[in-house]
Short mmCIF file of N, CA and C in Angstrom, two decimals:
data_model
loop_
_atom_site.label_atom_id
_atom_site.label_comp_id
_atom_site.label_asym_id
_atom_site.label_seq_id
_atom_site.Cartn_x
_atom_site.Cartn_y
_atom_site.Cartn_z
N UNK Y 24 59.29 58.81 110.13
CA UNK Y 24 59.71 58.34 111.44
C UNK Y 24 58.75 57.24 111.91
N UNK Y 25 59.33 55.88 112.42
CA UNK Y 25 58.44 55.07 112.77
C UNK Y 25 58.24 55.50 114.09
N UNK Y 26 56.72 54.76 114.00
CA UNK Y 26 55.85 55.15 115.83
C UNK Y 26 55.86 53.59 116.34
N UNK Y 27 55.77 53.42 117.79
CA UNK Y 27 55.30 52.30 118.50
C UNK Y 27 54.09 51.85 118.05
N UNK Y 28 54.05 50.25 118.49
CA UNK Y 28 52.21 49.81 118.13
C UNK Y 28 52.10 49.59 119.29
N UNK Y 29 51.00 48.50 119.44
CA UNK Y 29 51.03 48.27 120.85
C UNK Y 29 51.55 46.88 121.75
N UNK Y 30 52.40 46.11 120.92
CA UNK Y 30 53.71 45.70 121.65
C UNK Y 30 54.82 45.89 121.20
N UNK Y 31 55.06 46.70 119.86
CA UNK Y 31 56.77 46.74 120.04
C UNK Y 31 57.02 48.36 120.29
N UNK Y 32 58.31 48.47 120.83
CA UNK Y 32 58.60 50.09 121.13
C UNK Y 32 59.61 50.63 119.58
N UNK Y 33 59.84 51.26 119.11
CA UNK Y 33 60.80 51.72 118.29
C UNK Y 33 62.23 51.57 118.55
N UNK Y 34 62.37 51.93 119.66
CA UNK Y 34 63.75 51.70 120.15
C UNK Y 34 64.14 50.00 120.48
N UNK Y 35 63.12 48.86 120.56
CA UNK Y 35 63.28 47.26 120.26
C UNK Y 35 64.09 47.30 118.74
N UNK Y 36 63.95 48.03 117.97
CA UNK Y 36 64.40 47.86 117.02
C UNK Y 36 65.96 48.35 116.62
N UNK Y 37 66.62 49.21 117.81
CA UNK Y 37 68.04 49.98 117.50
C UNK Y 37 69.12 48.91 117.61
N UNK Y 38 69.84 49.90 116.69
CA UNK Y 38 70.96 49.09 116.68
C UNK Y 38 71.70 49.03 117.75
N UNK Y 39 72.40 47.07 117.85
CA UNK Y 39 72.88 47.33 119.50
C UNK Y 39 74.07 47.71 119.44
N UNK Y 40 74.95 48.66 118.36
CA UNK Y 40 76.05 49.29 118.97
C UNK Y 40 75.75 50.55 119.74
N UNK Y 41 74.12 51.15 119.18
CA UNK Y 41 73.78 52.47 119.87
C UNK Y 41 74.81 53.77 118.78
N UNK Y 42 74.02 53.12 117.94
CA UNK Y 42 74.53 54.19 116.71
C UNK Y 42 72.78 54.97 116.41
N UNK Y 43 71.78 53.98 116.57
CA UNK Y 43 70.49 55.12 115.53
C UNK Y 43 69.48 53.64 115.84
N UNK Y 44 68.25 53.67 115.00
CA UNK Y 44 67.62 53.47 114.62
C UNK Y 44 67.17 53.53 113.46
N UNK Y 45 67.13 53.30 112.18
CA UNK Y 45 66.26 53.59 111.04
C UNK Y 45 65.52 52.47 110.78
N UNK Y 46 64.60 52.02 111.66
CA UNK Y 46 64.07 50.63 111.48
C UNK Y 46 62.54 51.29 110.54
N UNK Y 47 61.67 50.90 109.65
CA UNK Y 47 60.79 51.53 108.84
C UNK Y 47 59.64 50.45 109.71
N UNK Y 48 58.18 51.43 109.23
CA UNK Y 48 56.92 50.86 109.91
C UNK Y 48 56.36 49.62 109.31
N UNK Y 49 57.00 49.71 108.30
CA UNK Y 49 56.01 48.60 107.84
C UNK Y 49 56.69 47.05 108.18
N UNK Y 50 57.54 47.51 108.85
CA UNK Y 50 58.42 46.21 110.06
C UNK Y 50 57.91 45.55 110.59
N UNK Y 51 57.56 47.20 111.58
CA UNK Y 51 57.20 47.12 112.62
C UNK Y 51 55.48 46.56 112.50
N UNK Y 52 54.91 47.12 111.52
CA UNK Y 52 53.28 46.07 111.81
C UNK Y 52 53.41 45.16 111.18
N UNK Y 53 54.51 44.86 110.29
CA UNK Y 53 54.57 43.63 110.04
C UNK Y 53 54.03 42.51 110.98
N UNK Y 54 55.18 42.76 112.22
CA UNK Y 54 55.49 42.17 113.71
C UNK Y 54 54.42 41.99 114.39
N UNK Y 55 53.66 43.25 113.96
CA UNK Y 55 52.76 43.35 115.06
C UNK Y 55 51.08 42.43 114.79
N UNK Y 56 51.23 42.17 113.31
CA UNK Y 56 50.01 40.92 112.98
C UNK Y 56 50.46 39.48 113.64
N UNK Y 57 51.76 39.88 113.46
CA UNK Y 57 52.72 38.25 113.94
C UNK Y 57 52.29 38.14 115.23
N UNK Y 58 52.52 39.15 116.15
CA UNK Y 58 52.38 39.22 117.57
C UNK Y 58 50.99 38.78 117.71
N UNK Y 59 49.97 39.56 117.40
CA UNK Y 59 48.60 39.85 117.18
C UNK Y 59 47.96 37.90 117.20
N UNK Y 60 48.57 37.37 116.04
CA UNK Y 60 48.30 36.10 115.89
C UNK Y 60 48.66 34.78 117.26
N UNK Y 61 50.25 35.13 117.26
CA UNK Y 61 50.80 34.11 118.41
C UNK Y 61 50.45 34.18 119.38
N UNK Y 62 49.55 35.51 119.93
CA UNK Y 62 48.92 35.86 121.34
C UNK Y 62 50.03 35.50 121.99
N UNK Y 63 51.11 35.58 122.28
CA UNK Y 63 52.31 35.28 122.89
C UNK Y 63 53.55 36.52 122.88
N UNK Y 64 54.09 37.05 123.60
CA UNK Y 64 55.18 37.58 123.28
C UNK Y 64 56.66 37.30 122.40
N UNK Y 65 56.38 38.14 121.53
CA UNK Y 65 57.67 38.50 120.94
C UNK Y 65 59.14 38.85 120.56
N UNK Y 66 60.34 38.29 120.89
CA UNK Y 66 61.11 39.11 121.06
C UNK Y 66 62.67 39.64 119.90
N UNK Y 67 62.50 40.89 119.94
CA UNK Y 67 62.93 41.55 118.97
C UNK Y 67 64.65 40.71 118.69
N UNK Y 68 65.01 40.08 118.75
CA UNK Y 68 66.37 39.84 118.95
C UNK Y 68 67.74 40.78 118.26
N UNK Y 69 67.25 41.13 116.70
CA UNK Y 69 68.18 42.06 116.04
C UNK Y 69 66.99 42.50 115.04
N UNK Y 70 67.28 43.97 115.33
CA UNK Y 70 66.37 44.51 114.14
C UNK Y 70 67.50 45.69 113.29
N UNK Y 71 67.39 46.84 113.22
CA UNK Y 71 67.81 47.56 112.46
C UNK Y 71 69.42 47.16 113.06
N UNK Y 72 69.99 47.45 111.77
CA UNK Y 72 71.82 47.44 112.10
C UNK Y 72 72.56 48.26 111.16
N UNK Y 73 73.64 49.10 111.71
CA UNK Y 73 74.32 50.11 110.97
C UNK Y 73 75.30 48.99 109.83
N UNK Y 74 75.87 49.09 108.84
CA UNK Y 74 76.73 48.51 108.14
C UNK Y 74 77.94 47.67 108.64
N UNK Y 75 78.48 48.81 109.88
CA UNK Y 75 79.65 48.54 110.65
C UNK Y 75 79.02 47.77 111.74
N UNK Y 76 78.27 47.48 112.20
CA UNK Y 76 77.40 46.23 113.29
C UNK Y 76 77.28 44.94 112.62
N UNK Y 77 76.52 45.50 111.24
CA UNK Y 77 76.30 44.37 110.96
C UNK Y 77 77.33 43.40 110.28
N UNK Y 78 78.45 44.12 109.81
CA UNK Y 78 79.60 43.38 109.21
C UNK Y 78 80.39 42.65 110.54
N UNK Y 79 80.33 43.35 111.87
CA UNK Y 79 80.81 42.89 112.87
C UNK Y 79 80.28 41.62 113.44
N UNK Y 80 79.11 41.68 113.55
CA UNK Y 80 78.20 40.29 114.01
C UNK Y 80 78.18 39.14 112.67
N UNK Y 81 78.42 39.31 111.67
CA UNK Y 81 78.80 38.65 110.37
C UNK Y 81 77.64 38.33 109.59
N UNK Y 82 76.98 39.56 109.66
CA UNK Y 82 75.54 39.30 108.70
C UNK Y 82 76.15 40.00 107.20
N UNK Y 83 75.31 39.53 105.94
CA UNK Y 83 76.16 39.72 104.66
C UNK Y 83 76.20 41.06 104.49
N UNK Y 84 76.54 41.00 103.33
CA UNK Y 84 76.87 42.86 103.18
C UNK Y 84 75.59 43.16 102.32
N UNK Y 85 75.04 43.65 102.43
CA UNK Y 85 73.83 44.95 101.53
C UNK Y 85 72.65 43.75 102.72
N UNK Y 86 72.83 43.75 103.61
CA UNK Y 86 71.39 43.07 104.42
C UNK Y 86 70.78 44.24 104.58
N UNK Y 87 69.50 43.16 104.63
CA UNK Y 87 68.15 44.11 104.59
C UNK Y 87 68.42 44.27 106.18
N UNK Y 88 68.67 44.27 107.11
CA UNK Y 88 69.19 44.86 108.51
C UNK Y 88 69.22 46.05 108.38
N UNK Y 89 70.27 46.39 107.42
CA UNK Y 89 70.80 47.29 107.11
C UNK Y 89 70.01 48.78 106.73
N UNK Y 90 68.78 48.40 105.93
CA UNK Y 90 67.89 49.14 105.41
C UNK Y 90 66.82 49.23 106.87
N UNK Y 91 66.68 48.83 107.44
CA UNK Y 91 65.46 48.91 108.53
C UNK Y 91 64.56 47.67 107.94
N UNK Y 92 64.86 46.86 107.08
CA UNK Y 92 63.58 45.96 106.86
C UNK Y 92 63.33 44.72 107.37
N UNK Y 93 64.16 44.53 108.09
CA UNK Y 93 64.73 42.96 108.71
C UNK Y 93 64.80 43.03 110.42
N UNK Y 94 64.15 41.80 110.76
CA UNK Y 94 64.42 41.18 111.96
C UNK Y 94 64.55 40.21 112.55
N UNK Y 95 65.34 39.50 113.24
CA UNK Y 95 65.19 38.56 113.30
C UNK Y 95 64.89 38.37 115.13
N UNK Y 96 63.58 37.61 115.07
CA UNK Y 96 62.96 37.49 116.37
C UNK Y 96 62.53 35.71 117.07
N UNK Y 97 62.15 35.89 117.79
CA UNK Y 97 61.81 34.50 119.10
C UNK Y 97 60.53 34.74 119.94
N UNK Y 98 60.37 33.35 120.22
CA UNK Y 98 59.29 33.72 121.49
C UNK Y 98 59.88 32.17 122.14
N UNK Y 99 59.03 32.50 122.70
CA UNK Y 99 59.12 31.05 124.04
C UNK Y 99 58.45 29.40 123.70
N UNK Y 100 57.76 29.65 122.65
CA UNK Y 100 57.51 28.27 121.75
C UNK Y 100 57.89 28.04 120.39
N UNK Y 101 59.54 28.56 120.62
CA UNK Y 101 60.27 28.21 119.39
C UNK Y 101 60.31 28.73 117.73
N UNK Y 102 61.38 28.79 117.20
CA UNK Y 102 61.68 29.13 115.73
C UNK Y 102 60.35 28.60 115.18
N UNK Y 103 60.14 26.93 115.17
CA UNK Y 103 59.26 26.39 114.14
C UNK Y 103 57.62 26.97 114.28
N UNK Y 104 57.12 27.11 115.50
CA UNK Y 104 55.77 28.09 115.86
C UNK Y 104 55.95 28.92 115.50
N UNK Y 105 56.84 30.33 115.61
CA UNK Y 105 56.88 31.45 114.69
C UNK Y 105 56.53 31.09 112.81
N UNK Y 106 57.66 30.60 112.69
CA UNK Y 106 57.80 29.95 111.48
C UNK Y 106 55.79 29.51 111.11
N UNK Y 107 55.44 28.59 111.37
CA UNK Y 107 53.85 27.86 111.13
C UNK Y 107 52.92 29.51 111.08
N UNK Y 108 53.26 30.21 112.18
CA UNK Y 108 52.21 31.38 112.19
C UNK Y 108 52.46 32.19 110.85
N UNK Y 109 53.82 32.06 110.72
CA UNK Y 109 54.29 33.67 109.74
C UNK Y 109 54.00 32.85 108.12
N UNK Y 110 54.05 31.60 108.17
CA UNK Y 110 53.71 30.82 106.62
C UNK Y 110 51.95 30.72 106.93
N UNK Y 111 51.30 30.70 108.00
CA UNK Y 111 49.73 30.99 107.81
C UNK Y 111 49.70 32.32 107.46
N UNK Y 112 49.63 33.73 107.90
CA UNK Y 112 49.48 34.67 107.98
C UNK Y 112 49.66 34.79 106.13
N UNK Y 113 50.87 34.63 105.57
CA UNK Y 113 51.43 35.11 104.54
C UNK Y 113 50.14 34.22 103.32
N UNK Y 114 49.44 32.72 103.94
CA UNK Y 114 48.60 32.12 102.76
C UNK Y 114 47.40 32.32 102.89
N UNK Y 115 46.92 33.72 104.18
CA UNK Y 115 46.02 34.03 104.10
C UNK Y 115 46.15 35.51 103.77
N UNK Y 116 46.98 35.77 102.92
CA UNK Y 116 47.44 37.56 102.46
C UNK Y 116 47.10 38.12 103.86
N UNK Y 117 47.83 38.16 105.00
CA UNK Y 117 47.69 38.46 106.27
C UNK Y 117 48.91 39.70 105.92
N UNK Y 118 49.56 38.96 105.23
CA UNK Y 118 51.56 39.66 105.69
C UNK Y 118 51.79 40.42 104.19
N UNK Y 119 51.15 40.89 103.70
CA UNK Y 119 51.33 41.79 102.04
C UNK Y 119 52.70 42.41 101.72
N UNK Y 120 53.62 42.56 103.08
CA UNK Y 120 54.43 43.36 102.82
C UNK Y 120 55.83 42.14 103.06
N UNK Y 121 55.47 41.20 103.34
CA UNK Y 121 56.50 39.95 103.69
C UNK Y 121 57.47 39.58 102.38
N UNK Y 122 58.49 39.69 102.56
CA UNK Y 122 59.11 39.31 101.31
C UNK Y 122 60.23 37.58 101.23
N UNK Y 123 60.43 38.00 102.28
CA UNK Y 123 61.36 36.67 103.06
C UNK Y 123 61.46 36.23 104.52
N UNK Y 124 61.31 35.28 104.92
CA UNK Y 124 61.45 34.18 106.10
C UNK Y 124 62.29 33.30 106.33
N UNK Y 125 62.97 33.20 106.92
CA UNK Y 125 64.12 31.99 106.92
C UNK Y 125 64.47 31.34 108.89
N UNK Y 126 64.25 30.27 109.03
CA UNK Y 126 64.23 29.67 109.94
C UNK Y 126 65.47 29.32 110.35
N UNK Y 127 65.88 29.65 111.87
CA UNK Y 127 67.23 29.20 112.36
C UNK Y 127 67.19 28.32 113.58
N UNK Y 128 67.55 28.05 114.14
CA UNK Y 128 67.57 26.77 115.34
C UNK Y 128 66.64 27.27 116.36
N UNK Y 129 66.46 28.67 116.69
CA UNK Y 129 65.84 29.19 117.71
C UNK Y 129 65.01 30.58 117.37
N UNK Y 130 64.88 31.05 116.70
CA UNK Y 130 64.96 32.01 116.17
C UNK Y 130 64.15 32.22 114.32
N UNK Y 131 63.11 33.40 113.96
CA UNK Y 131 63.14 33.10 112.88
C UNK Y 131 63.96 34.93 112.33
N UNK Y 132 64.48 34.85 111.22
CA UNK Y 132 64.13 36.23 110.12
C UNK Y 132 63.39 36.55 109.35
N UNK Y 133 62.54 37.28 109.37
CA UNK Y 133 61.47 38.09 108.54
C UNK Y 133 62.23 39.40 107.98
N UNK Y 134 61.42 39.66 106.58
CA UNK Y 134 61.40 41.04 106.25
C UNK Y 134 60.52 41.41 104.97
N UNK Y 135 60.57 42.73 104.71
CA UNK Y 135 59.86 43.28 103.54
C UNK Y 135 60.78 44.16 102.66
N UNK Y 136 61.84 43.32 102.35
CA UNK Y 136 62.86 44.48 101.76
C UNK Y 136 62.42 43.70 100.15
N UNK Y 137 63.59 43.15 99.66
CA UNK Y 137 63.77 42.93 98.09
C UNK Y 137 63.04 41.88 98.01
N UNK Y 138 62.59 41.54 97.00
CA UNK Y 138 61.84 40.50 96.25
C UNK Y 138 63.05 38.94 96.36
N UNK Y 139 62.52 38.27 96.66
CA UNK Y 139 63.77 36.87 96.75
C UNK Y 139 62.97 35.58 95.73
N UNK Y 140 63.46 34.44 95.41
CA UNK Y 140 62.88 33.86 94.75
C UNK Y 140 61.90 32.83 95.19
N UNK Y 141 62.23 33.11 96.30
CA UNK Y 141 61.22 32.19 97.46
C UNK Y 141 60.69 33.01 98.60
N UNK Y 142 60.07 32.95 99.09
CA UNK Y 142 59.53 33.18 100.40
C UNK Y 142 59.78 32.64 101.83
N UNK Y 143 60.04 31.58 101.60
CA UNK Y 143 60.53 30.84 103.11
C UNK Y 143 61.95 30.17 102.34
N UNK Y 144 62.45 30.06 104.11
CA UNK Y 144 63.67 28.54 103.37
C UNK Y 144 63.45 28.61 104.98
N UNK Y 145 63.70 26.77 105.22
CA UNK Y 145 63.40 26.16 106.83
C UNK Y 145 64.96 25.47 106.81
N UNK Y 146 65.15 25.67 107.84
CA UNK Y 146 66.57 24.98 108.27
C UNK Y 146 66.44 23.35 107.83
N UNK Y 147 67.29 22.54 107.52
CA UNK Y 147 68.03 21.44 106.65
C UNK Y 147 67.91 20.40 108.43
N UNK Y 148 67.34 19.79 108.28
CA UNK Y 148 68.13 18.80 109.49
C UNK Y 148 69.17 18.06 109.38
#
């Protein structure tokens, strides 16, 4: 069972149909070095998602959402500042459990699920 740190709650992480939670810890401190670093607040935007949520909002099928390993979050100085912190953190073995990053207009996704062949991909201008 995951526990709170000391800025995210467990329940930041439920799914928003209000089916559960199975979001896993090592998410959650993932987040919380991220947080730790940006000295800025965080915000959870989508974290854990049941199958039937996530096929609804049109995320792919077998997403790491799905598993509790994925989130995709914001703060108030943008996708690309998240983005700069979470590619420092990861080239100073900050983030051990980081598997993928991917940058969206406002917004980044992180997680520690499957092995991918890259580590980042940054949005295309």
């Amino acid at each position: 069972m995951a526990t709170d740190t000391k800025n995210f709650k467990v329940s930041e992480f439920a799914c928003k149909c209000g089916c559960g939670n199975k979001v896993q810890q090592k998410l959650i401190n993932m987040l919380q070095v991220i947080r730790d670093e940006a000295g800025i607040p965080i915000h959870v935007n989508s974290g854990y998602r049941c199958p039937a949520h996530n096929a609804k909002v049109g995320g792919v099928k077998g997403s790491q959402h799905t598993l509790g390993v994925a989130a995709d979050i914001s703060c108030s100085k943008g996708a690309k500042f998240l983005l700069k912190i979470v590619q420092e953190l990861y080239s100073q073995e900050r983030l051990p459990d980081l598997q993928f990053c991917k940058e969206y207009s406002s917004w980044i996704h992180v997680d520690c699920g499957r092995k991918r062949n890259k580590v980042f991909e940054v949005m295309k201008k």
